[in-house]
């Protein structure tokens, strides 16, 4: 796959979005919008708006104080057409603190994410918000790439992945999306600190960068 990145397009969207959303958008968020659209417009990576993206950055809270946040795709937004409101900002530290829990049901997880939003009117963060939060990387992409699904959805997927990718991608056994998957994925990533991404069996791909 060839990169669709354009320095000129990236610079233009930074200027456009930081002017349009001065209180909610900085360079990090603008670039996250730009790269999310690039991913969303590639049908071999996502279908019908599937997948999600995030960035960890600093925004001002309602008192004007700097706050470390996770801006993650909101429910109902299509990556191909996402805008700043489609990346709700969630307070990062209290979100990461949830990893100390032994269990957290889906309804409680949704509530926990909503109570940590900077803007209470924002859309629900992605169901995989905790997976994005528990990984330390600044930019995270989650896709359901056709080529990856053809590998991870068949018997012996872990062995096949090792043969194809070696140590570049770490394998996460299948777990339903939610709190348990977020904790397991973080543990796998920590056990493979040099990996470039995570292959989630019967699910998809997480890649990340600084």
Short mmCIF file of C-alpha atoms in Angstrom, two decimals:
data_model
loop_
_atom_site.label_atom_id
_atom_site.label_comp_id
_atom_site.label_asym_id
_atom_site.label_seq_id
_atom_site.Cartn_x
_atom_site.Cartn_y
_atom_site.Cartn_z
CA UNK A 1 0.00 0.00 0.00
CA UNK A 2 1.32 3.44 -0.94
CA UNK A 3 1.27 6.34 1.49
CA UNK A 4 -1.39 8.99 0.76
CA UNK A 5 0.26 11.55 3.07
CA UNK A 6 0.80 15.05 1.69
CA UNK A 7 2.79 17.69 3.59
CA UNK A 8 0.83 20.44 1.86
CA UNK A 9 -2.54 18.87 2.69
CA UNK A 10 -1.49 18.30 6.30
CA UNK A 11 -0.38 21.91 6.70
CA UNK A 12 -3.61 23.16 5.16
CA UNK A 13 -5.83 21.13 7.48
CA UNK A 14 -3.84 22.23 10.55
CA UNK A 15 -4.43 25.86 9.60
CA UNK A 16 -8.10 25.28 8.78
CA UNK A 17 -9.11 23.28 11.85
CA UNK A 18 -7.15 25.21 14.47
CA UNK A 19 -8.83 28.39 13.21
CA UNK A 20 -12.31 26.83 13.09
CA UNK A 21 -12.05 25.09 16.50
CA UNK A 22 -9.59 27.24 18.51
CA UNK A 23 -10.64 25.77 21.88
CA UNK A 24 -10.84 22.12 20.81
CA UNK A 25 -8.15 21.64 18.20
CA UNK A 26 -4.37 21.85 18.23
CA UNK A 27 -1.79 20.53 15.78
CA UNK A 28 -2.05 16.98 17.17
CA UNK A 29 -5.82 16.84 16.80
CA UNK A 30 -5.76 18.39 13.33
CA UNK A 31 -3.26 15.80 12.14
CA UNK A 32 -5.39 13.07 13.71
CA UNK A 33 -8.37 14.29 11.69
CA UNK A 34 -6.28 14.34 8.53
CA UNK A 35 -4.79 10.87 8.97
CA UNK A 36 -8.11 9.40 10.10
CA UNK A 37 -9.69 10.58 6.86
CA UNK A 38 -6.87 9.01 4.86
CA UNK A 39 -7.51 5.68 6.57
CA UNK A 40 -11.28 5.95 6.25
CA UNK A 41 -11.12 6.64 2.53
CA UNK A 42 -9.20 3.42 1.82
CA UNK A 43 -11.84 0.67 1.40
CA UNK A 44 -9.32 -2.12 1.87
CA UNK A 45 -8.67 -0.84 5.41
CA UNK A 46 -12.15 0.01 6.64
CA UNK A 47 -15.69 -0.79 5.54
CA UNK A 48 -18.74 1.34 6.32
CA UNK A 49 -16.83 3.67 8.65
CA UNK A 50 -15.38 0.84 10.74
CA UNK A 51 -12.18 1.09 12.74
CA UNK A 52 -11.12 3.85 15.09
CA UNK A 53 -8.24 6.21 15.74
CA UNK A 54 -6.89 8.29 18.61
CA UNK A 55 -4.24 10.76 19.72
CA UNK A 56 -2.97 11.67 23.18
CA UNK A 57 -2.44 15.40 23.57
CA UNK A 58 -2.99 18.40 25.85
CA UNK A 59 -6.07 20.64 25.68
CA UNK A 60 -7.44 23.28 28.02
CA UNK A 61 -10.27 22.33 30.38
CA UNK A 62 -13.18 24.65 31.21
CA UNK A 63 -10.98 26.56 33.66
CA UNK A 64 -8.33 27.09 31.03
CA UNK A 65 -5.91 24.71 32.72
CA UNK A 66 -3.89 22.27 30.57
CA UNK A 67 -5.29 18.74 30.67
CA UNK A 68 -3.80 15.55 29.25
CA UNK A 69 -6.50 13.95 27.12
CA UNK A 70 -7.19 11.10 24.75
CA UNK A 71 -9.02 12.24 21.63
CA UNK A 72 -10.62 9.10 20.22
CA UNK A 73 -13.14 8.46 17.45
CA UNK A 74 -16.68 8.97 18.67
CA UNK A 75 -19.51 6.53 18.08
CA UNK A 76 -21.49 7.27 14.94
CA UNK A 77 -18.70 9.05 13.09
CA UNK A 78 -17.31 7.81 9.76
CA UNK A 79 -13.52 7.98 9.59
CA UNK A 80 -13.62 9.11 5.98
CA UNK A 81 -15.51 12.29 6.91
CA UNK A 82 -14.48 12.78 10.53
CA UNK A 83 -14.07 16.28 11.96
CA UNK A 84 -12.86 17.64 15.30
CA UNK A 85 -16.22 17.04 17.09
CA UNK A 86 -15.90 13.38 16.09
CA UNK A 87 -12.82 12.99 18.30
CA UNK A 88 -14.19 13.58 21.81
CA UNK A 89 -11.52 14.48 24.36
CA UNK A 90 -11.42 12.24 27.44
CA UNK A 91 -9.29 12.99 30.52
CA UNK A 92 -6.42 10.54 30.16
CA UNK A 93 -5.10 9.88 33.68
CA UNK A 94 -8.45 8.89 35.25
CA UNK A 95 -9.18 6.78 32.18
CA UNK A 96 -5.87 4.93 32.52
CA UNK A 97 -6.52 4.44 36.25
CA UNK A 98 -9.36 2.08 35.35
CA UNK A 99 -6.75 -0.51 34.44
CA UNK A 100 -6.38 -1.20 38.16
CA UNK A 101 -9.85 -2.76 38.22
CA UNK A 102 -10.30 -6.51 37.91
CA UNK A 103 -13.46 -6.20 35.83
CA UNK A 104 -15.66 -3.55 34.26
CA UNK A 105 -18.92 -4.25 32.44
CA UNK A 106 -19.82 -2.62 29.14
CA UNK A 107 -22.42 -0.25 30.59
CA UNK A 108 -20.06 0.79 33.39
CA UNK A 109 -17.28 1.31 30.85
CA UNK A 110 -19.45 3.61 28.74
CA UNK A 111 -20.41 5.55 31.86
CA UNK A 112 -16.78 5.77 32.98
CA UNK A 113 -15.73 7.20 29.63
CA UNK A 114 -18.59 9.71 29.55
CA UNK A 115 -17.88 10.99 33.05
CA UNK A 116 -14.30 11.74 31.98
CA UNK A 117 -15.20 13.77 28.88
CA UNK A 118 -14.08 17.39 28.71
CA UNK A 119 -17.37 18.19 26.94
CA UNK A 120 -20.43 16.41 28.31
CA UNK A 121 -22.29 16.97 25.03
CA UNK A 122 -19.68 15.06 23.00
CA UNK A 123 -20.52 11.70 21.42
CA UNK A 124 -19.72 8.48 23.24
CA UNK A 125 -16.07 7.55 22.81
CA UNK A 126 -15.40 4.36 20.84
CA UNK A 127 -16.12 1.06 22.58
CA UNK A 128 -12.36 0.50 22.35
CA UNK A 129 -11.52 3.72 24.20
CA UNK A 130 -9.77 1.84 27.01
CA UNK A 131 -7.55 -0.08 24.62
CA UNK A 132 -6.42 3.24 23.16
CA UNK A 133 -5.92 4.65 26.66
CA UNK A 134 -3.99 1.68 28.08
CA UNK A 135 -1.45 1.69 25.24
CA UNK A 136 1.25 4.35 25.80
CA UNK A 137 1.65 5.45 22.21
CA UNK A 138 0.65 8.93 21.09
CA UNK A 139 -1.08 8.05 17.79
CA UNK A 140 -3.02 4.80 17.48
CA UNK A 141 -4.87 3.42 14.45
CA UNK A 142 -7.27 0.48 14.52
CA UNK A 143 -8.36 -0.96 11.19
CA UNK A 144 -10.13 -4.01 9.85
CA UNK A 145 -7.86 -4.36 6.85
CA UNK A 146 -8.94 -7.02 4.36
CA UNK A 147 -5.47 -8.53 4.19
CA UNK A 148 -5.26 -8.75 7.98
CA UNK A 149 -8.73 -10.24 8.42
CA UNK A 150 -7.95 -12.91 5.84
CA UNK A 151 -5.09 -13.95 8.11
CA UNK A 152 -6.50 -13.59 11.63
CA UNK A 153 -9.88 -15.18 10.85
CA UNK A 154 -8.57 -18.64 10.03
CA UNK A 155 -7.33 -21.61 12.08
CA UNK A 156 -3.71 -21.39 13.15
CA UNK A 157 -3.74 -17.60 12.77
CA UNK A 158 -1.13 -17.03 15.49
CA UNK A 159 1.36 -19.34 13.80
CA UNK A 160 0.62 -17.84 10.38
CA UNK A 161 1.11 -14.33 11.75
CA UNK A 162 4.47 -15.28 13.25
CA UNK A 163 5.58 -16.71 9.92
CA UNK A 164 4.48 -13.61 7.99
CA UNK A 165 5.38 -10.77 10.36
CA UNK A 166 7.90 -12.25 12.78
CA UNK A 167 8.37 -9.97 15.79
CA UNK A 168 7.03 -6.86 14.03
CA UNK A 169 3.46 -7.57 15.17
CA UNK A 170 2.46 -9.11 18.50
CA UNK A 171 -0.56 -11.42 18.60
CA UNK A 172 -3.49 -10.86 20.97
CA UNK A 173 -5.81 -13.87 21.49
CA UNK A 174 -9.50 -13.33 20.78
CA UNK A 175 -11.47 -11.52 23.47
CA UNK A 176 -14.71 -9.60 22.97
CA UNK A 177 -14.08 -5.84 22.64
CA UNK A 178 -14.26 -4.10 26.00
CA UNK A 179 -12.37 -3.89 29.27
CA UNK A 180 -10.89 -7.40 29.22
CA UNK A 181 -9.52 -6.95 25.70
CA UNK A 182 -8.04 -3.56 26.61
CA UNK A 183 -6.14 -5.04 29.56
CA UNK A 184 -4.94 -8.06 27.59
CA UNK A 185 -3.78 -5.97 24.62
CA UNK A 186 -1.82 -3.67 26.94
CA UNK A 187 -0.16 -6.67 28.58
CA UNK A 188 0.82 -8.12 25.20
CA UNK A 189 2.22 -4.77 24.07
CA UNK A 190 4.27 -4.45 27.26
CA UNK A 191 5.65 -7.96 26.76
CA UNK A 192 6.72 -7.00 23.20
CA UNK A 193 8.05 -3.43 23.57
CA UNK A 194 9.66 -3.40 20.13
CA UNK A 195 6.57 -4.48 18.18
CA UNK A 196 5.10 -2.13 15.57
CA UNK A 197 1.51 -3.17 16.18
CA UNK A 198 -0.93 -5.71 17.57
CA UNK A 199 -2.75 -8.40 15.62
CA UNK A 200 -6.05 -9.11 17.36
CA UNK A 201 -7.20 -12.58 16.36
CA UNK A 202 -10.65 -12.62 14.72
CA UNK A 203 -10.76 -8.84 15.03
CA UNK A 204 -8.22 -6.62 13.29
CA UNK A 205 -5.05 -4.59 13.58
CA UNK A 206 -3.76 -1.90 15.95
CA UNK A 207 -0.75 0.13 14.84
CA UNK A 208 0.85 3.01 16.68
CA UNK A 209 3.55 5.66 16.64
CA UNK A 210 5.00 8.64 18.47
#
